Short mmCIF file of C-alpha atoms and ligand atoms in Angstrom, two decimals:
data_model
loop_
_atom_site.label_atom_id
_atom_site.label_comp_id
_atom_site.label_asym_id
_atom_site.label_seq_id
_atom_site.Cartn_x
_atom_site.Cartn_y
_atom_site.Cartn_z
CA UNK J 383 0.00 0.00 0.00
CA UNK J 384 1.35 3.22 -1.11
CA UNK J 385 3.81 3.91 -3.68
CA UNK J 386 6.27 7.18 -2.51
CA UNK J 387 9.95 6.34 -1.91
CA UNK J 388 9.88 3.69 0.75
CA UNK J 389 7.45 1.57 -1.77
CA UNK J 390 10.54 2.62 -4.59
CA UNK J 391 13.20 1.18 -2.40
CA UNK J 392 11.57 -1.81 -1.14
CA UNK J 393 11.20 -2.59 -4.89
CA UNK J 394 14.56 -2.29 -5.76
CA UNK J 395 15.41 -4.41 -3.17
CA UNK J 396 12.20 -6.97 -3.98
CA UNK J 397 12.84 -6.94 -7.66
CA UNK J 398 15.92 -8.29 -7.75
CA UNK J 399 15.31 -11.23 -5.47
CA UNK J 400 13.00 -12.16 -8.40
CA UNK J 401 10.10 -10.96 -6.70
CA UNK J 402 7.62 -8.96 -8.80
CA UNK J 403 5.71 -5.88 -6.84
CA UNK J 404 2.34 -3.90 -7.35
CA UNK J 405 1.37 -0.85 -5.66
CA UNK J 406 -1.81 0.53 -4.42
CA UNK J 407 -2.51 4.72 -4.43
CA UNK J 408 -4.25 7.12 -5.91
CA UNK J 409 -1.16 8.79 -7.73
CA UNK J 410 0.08 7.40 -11.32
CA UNK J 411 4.04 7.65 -12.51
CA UNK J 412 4.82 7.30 -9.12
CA UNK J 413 8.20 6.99 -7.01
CA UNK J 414 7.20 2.96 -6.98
CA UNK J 415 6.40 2.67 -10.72
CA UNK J 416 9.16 4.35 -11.80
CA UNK J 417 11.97 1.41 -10.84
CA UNK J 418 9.34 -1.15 -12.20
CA UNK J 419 6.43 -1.54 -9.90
CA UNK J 420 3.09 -1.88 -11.17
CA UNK J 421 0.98 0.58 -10.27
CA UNK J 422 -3.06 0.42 -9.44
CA UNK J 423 -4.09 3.87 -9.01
CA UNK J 424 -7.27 4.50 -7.48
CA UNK J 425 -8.29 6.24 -4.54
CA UNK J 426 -7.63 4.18 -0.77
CA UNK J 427 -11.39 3.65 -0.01
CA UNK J 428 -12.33 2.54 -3.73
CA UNK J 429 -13.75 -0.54 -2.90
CA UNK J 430 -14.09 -2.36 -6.20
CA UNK J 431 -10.09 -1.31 -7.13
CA UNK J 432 -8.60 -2.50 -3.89
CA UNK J 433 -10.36 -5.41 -4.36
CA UNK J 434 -8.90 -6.00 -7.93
CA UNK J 435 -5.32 -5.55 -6.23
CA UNK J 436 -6.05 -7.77 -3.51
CA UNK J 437 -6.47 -10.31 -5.95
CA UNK J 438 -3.47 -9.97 -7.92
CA UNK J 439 -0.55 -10.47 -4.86
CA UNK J 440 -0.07 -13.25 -2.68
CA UNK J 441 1.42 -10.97 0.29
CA UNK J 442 0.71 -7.16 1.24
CA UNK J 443 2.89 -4.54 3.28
CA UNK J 444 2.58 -0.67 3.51
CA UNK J 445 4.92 2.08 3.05
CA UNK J 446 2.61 4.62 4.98
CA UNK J 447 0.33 4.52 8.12
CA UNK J 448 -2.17 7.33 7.44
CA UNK J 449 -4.14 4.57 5.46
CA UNK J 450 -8.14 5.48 5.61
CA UNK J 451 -10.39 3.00 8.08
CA UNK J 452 -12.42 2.11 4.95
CA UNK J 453 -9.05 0.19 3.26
CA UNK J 454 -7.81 -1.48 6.64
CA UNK J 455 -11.25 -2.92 7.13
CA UNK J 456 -11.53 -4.26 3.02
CA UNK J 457 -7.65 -6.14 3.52
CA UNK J 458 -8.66 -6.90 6.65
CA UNK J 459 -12.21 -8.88 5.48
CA UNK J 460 -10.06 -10.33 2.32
CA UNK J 461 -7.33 -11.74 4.63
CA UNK J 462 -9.84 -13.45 6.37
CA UNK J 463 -11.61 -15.38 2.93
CA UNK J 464 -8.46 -15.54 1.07
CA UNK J 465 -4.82 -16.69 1.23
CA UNK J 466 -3.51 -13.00 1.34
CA UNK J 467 -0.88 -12.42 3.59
CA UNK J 468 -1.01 -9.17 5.97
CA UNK J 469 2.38 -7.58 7.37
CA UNK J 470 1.83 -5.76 9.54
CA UNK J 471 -1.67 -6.87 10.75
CA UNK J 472 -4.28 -3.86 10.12
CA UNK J 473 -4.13 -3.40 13.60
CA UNK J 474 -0.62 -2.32 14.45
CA UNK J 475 -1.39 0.33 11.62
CA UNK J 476 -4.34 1.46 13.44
CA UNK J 477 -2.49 2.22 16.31
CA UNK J 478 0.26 4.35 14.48
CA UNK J 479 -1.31 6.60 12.78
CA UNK J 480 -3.63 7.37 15.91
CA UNK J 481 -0.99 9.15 18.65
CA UNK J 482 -3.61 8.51 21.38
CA UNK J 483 -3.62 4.29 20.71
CA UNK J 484 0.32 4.38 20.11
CA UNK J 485 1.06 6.49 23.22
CA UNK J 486 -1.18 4.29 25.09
CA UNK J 487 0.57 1.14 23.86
CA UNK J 488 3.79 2.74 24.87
CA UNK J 489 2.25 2.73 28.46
CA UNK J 490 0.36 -0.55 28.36
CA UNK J 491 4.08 -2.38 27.36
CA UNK J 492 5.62 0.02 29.84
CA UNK J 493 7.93 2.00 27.61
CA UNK J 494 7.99 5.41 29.56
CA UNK J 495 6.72 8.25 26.94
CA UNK J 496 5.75 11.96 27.20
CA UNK J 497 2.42 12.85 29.79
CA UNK J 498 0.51 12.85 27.09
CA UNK J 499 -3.42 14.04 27.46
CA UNK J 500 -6.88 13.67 24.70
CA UNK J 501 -8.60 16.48 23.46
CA UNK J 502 -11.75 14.52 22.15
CA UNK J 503 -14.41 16.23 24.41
CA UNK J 504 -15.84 19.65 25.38
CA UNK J 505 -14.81 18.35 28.86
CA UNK J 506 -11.15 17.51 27.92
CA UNK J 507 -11.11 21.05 25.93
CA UNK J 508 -11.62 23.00 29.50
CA UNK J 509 -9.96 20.23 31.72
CA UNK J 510 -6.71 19.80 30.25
CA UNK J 511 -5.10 23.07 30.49
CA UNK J 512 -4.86 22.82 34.10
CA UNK J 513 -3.51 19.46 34.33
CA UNK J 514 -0.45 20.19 32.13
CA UNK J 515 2.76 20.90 32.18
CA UNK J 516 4.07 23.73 30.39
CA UNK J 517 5.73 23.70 27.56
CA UNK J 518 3.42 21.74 25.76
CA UNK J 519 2.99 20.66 22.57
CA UNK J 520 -0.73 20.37 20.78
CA UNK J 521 -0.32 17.84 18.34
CA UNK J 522 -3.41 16.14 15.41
CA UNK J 523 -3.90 12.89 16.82
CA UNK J 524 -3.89 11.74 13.14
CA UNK J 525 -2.34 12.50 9.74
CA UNK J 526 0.35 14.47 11.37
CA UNK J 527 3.68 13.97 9.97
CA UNK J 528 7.15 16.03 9.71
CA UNK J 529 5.68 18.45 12.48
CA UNK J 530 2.94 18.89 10.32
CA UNK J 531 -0.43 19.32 12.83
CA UNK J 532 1.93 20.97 15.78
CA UNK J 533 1.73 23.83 17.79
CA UNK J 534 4.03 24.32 20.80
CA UNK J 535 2.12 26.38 23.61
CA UNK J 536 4.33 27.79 26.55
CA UNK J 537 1.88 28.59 28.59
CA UNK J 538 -1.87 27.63 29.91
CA UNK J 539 -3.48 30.62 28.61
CA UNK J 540 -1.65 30.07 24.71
CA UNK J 541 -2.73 26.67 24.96
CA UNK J 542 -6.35 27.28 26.04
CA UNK J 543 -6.34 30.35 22.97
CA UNK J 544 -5.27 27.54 20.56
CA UNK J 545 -7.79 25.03 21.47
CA UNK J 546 -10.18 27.85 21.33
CA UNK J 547 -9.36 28.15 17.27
CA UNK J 548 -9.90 23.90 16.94
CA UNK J 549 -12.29 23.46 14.33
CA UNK J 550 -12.43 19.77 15.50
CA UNK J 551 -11.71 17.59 18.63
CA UNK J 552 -9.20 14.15 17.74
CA UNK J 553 -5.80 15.85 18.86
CA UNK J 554 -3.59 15.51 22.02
CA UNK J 555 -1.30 17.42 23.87
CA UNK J 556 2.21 16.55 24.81
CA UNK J 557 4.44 17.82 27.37
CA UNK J 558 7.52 19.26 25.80
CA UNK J 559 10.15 17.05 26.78
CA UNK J 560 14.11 18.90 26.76
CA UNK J 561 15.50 16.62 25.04
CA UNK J 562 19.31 16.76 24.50
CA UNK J 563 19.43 13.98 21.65
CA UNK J 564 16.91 11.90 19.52
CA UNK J 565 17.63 8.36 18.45
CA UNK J 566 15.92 5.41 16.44
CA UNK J 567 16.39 1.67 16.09
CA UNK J 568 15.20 -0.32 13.21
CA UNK J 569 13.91 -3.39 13.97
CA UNK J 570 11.84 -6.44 12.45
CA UNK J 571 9.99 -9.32 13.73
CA UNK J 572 9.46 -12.30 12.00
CA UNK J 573 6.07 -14.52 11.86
CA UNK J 574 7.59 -16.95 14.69
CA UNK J 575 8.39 -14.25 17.20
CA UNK J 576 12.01 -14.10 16.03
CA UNK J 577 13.84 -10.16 15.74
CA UNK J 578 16.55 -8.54 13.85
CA UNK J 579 17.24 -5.30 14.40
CA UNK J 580 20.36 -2.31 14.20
CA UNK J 581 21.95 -0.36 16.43
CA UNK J 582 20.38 2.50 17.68
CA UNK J 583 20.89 5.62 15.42
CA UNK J 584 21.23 9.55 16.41
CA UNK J 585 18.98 11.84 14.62
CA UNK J 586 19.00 15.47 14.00
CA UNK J 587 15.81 17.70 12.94
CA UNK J 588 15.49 20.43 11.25
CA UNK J 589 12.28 22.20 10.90
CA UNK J 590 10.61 19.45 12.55
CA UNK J 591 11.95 17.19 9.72
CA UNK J 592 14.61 14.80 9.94
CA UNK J 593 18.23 16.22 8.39
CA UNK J 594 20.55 13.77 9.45
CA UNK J 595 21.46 10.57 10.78
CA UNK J 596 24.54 9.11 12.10
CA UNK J 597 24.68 5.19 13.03
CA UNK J 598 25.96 3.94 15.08
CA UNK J 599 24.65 6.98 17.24
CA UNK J 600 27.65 6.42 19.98
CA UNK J 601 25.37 6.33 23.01
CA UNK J 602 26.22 4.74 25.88
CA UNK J 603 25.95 0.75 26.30
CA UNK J 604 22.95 1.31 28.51
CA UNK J 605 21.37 3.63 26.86
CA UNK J 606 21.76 1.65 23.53
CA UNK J 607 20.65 -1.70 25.42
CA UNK J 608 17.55 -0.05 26.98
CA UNK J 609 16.79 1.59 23.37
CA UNK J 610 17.11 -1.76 21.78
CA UNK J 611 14.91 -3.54 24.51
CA UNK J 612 11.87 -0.41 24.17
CA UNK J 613 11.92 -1.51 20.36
CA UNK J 614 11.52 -5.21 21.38
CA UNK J 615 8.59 -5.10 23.84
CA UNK J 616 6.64 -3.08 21.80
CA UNK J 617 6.66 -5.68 19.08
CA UNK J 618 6.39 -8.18 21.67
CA UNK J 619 2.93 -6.33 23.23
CA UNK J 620 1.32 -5.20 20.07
CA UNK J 621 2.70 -8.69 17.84
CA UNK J 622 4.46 -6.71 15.16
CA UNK J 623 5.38 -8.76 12.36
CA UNK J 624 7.45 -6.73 10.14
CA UNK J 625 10.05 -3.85 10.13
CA UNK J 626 9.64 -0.65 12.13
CA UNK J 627 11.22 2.28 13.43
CA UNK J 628 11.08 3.38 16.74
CA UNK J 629 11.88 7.20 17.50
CA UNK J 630 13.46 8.13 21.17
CA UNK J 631 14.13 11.64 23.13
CA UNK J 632 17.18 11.12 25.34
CA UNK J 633 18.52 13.34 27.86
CA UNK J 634 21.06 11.88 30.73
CA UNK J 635 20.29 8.44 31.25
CA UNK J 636 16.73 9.23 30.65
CA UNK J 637 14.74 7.69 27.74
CA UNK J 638 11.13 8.56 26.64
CA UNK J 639 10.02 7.33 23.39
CA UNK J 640 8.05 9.34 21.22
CA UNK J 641 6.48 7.63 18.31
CA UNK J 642 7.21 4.61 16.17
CA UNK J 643 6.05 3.81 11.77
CA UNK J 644 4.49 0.79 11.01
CA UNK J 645 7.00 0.24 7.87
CA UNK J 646 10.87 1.46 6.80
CA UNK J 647 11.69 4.52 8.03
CA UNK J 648 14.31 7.53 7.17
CA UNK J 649 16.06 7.11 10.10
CA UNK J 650 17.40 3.56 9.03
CA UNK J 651 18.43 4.88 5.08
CA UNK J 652 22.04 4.09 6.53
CA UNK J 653 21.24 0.48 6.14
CA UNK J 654 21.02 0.59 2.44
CA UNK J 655 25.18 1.73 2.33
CA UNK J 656 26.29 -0.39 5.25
CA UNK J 657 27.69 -3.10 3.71
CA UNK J 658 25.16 -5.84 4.86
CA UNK J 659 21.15 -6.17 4.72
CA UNK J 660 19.44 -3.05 4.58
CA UNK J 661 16.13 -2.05 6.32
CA UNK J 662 14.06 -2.88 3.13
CA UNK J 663 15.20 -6.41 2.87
CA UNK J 664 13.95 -7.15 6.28
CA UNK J 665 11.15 -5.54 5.24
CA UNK J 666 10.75 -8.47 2.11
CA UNK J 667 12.10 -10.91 4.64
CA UNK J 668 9.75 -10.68 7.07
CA UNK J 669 7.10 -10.01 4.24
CA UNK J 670 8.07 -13.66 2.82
CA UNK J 671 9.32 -15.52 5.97
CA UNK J 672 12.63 -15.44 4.60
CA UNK J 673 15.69 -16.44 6.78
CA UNK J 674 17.47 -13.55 8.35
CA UNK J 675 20.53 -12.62 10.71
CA UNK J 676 19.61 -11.74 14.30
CA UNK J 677 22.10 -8.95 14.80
CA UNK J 678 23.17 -6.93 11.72
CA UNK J 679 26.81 -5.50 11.52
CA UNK J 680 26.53 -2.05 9.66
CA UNK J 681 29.72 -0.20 9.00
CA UNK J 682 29.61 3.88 10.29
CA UNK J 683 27.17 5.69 7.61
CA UNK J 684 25.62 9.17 8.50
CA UNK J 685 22.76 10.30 6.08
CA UNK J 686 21.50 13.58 5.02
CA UNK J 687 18.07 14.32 3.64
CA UNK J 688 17.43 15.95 0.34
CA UNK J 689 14.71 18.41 0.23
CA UNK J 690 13.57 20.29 -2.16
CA UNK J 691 14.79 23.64 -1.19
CA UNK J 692 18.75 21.55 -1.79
CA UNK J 693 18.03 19.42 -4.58
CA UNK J 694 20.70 21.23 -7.26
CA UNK J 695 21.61 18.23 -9.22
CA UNK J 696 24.77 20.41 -10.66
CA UNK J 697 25.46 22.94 -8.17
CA UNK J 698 29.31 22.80 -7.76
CA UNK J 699 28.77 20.61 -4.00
CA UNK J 700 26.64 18.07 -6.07
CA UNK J 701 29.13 17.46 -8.46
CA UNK J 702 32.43 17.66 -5.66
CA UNK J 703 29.99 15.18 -3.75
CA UNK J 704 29.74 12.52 -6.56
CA UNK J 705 33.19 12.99 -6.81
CA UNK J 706 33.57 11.32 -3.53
CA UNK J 707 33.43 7.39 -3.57
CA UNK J 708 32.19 7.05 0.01
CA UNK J 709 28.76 9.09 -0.95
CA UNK J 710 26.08 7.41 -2.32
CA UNK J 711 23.18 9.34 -3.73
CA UNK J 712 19.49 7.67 -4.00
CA UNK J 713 16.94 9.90 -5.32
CA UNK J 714 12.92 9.16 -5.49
CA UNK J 715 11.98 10.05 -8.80
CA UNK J 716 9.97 12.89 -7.80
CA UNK J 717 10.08 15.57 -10.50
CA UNK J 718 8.84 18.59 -8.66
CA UNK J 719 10.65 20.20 -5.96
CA UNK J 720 8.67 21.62 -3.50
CA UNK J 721 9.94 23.33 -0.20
CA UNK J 722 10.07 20.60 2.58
CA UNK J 723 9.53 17.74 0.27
CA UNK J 724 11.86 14.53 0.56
CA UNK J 725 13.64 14.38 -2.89
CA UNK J 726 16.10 11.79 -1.99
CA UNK J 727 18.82 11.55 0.28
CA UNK J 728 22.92 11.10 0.33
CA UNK J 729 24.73 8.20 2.72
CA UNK J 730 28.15 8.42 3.47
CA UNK J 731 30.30 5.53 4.44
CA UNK J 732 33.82 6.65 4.64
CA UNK J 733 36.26 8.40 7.21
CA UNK J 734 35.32 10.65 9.92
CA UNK J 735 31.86 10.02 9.15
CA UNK J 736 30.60 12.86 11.90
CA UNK J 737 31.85 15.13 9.85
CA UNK J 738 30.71 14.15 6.00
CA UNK J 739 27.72 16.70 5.96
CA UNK J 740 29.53 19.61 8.05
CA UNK J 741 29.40 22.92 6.14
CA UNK J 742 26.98 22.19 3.91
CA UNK J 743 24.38 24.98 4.64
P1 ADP X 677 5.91 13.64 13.30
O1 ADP X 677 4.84 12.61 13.28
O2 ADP X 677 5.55 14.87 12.56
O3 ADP X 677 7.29 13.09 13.03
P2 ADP X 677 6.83 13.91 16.06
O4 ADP X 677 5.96 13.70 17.24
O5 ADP X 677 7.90 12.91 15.82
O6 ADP X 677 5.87 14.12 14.83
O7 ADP X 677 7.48 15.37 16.18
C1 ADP X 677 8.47 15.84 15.29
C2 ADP X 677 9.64 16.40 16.08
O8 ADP X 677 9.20 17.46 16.94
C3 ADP X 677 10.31 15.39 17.01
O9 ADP X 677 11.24 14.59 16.32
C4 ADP X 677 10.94 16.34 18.03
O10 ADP X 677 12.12 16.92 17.51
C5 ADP X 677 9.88 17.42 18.19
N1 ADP X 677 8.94 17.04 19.27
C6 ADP X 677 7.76 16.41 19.12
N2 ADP X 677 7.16 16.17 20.30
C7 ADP X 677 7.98 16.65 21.25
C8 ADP X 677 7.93 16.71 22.70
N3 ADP X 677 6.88 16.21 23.40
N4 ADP X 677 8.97 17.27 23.35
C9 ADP X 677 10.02 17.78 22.66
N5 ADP X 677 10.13 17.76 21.30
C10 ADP X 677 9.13 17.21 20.61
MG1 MG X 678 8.54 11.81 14.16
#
């Protein structure tokens, strides 16, 4: 489901493994088709067309979460009449792309998060204001990615004046949390309860979006053993069969995990320049209960994002870039370049790899 650049690059790792792939969305020459997927285009909750696709593969995953209720409940109906199989199960993609359900799984497998609060009711709407902590942030409990949906309030009466604008309930409000590093881990569970996974990973946002990625993220061996062991019991208490990445705020020795996506994610782009399996092929591994290493050695690789305010195929850093063995470009296929939009990204896997992306603004 879905057929952006995670859908591309699971192809291109699917493809050649003799595999042949079909995507479902509503867009046509997209990321997916363009490295040889065939493409159904039709909207999510066309019944009749996802039924047509249904038919035609023997195994589905997604590249996205924000898929509409409508679609989970059709794959879910056909799983249950057919031979399809599901991975992830409908459900664990309920739960991420609702922050109210995730959060709460967080808590019910006792991975320590953010106080986190519902605005779904008149009641929580002139309740909540005075049982948080300030900073907060106001978040959509659905749809919201890249900081899209956000507002940061930094104090009760900015937060109460923004829920006063809400032209609908369904969001949440987070305390800020002062976070003096973010990390990820990348992680996939197989059918029979068995997991592979990567080091953790440091991130670094910019405008809310992710910029850069450095693995291994050189965090302590606690920190990186408690990381690892968050990722595990939430597959373990939700029965997450698949890959997924798991997104952490650190500061000291304390962890609090902030979200996780039900499929690939940019945080683990290292993988595909690491010199061993990357994140995709655990994603088709898992997909086809293929054999797979439990632990998987990646050589140092830090990643940068592409977006399309620095996509300048040309520009004199471009070319000096290419001219560089140890960076690796990987590009979407997406012909316009809008402001913010993920155009591709660059992984470097040579010397002093905290500094490959270091004056580049
Ligand atoms: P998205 O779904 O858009 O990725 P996130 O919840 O991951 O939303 O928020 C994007 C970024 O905003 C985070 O990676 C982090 O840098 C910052 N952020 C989000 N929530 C908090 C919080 N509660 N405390 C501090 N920073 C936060
Ligand atoms: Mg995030």
């Amino acid at each position: 489901m879905g057929s952006g650049q995670l859908a591309r690059m699971f192809a291109l790792e699917a493809i050649p493994n003799g595999y042949e792939v079909f995507v479902y969305s509503p867009d046509s020459h997209s990321p997916a088709g363009g490295v040889g997927a065939k493409e159904f285009v039709s909207e999510y909750d066309d019944k009749e067309a996802l039924l047509s696709f249904l038919k035609s593969i023997d195994a589905l995953t997604f590249e996205f979460e924000n898929i509409p209720e409508t679609a989970l409940s059709i794959i879910e109906e056909f799983e249950k009449e057919s031979n399809l199989i599901v991975r992830p199960s409908p459900n664990c993609i309920r739960i991420a792309q609702n922050r109210w359900k995730e959060k709460s799984s967080f808590r019910e497998a006792k991975i320590p998060t953010v106080n986190f609060y519902p605005i779904f009711t008149d009641q929580d709407k002139n309740e909540t204001p005075s049982k948080v902590s300030y900073p907060c942030i106001l978040k959509t409990n659905t749809m919201g990615y890249d900081g899209k949906g956000q507002v940061k309030c930094k104090s009760k009466e900015e937060l109460i004046s923004t829920l006063s604008t809400l032209q609908e309930f369904n969001h949440i409000v987070e305390e800020f949390f002062p976070f003096t590093s973010e990390a990820s881990v990348i992680i996939a569970r197989f059918q029979d309860g068995t997991i592979s996974h990567f080091r953790p990973s440091l991130n670094i946002h910019k405008n809310h979006i992710l910029d850069l990625t450095f693995h291994p993220g050189n965090f302590s061996p606690n920190i990186e053993k408690n990381l690892v062991d968050f990722a595990k019991k939430l597959a373990e208490e939700i029965d997450y069969v698949g890959v997924f990445g798991i997104e952490f705020f650190i500061k000291g020795d304390e962890i609090l995990c902030n979200e996780f996506a039900p499929r690939p994610h940019n945080s683990g782009h290292f993988t595909q320049d690491g010199g061993s399996l990357s994140q995709f092929s655990l994603q088709l591994r898992t997909l086809c209960n293929l054999p797979s290493p439990k632990e998987i050695p990646v050589r140092a690789v830090t990643m940068k994002n592409i977006l399309g305010e620095d996509y300048k195929p040309g520009s004199k850093l471009w070319n000096q870039t290419l001219e560089n063995p140890h960076y690796h470009l990987h590009l979407y296929g997406k012909t316009e370049a809008r402001k913010g939009r993920k155009m591709g990204h660059w992984n470097y896997s040579g010397p002093n790899p905290e500094s490959a992306f270091k004056d580049w603004e």
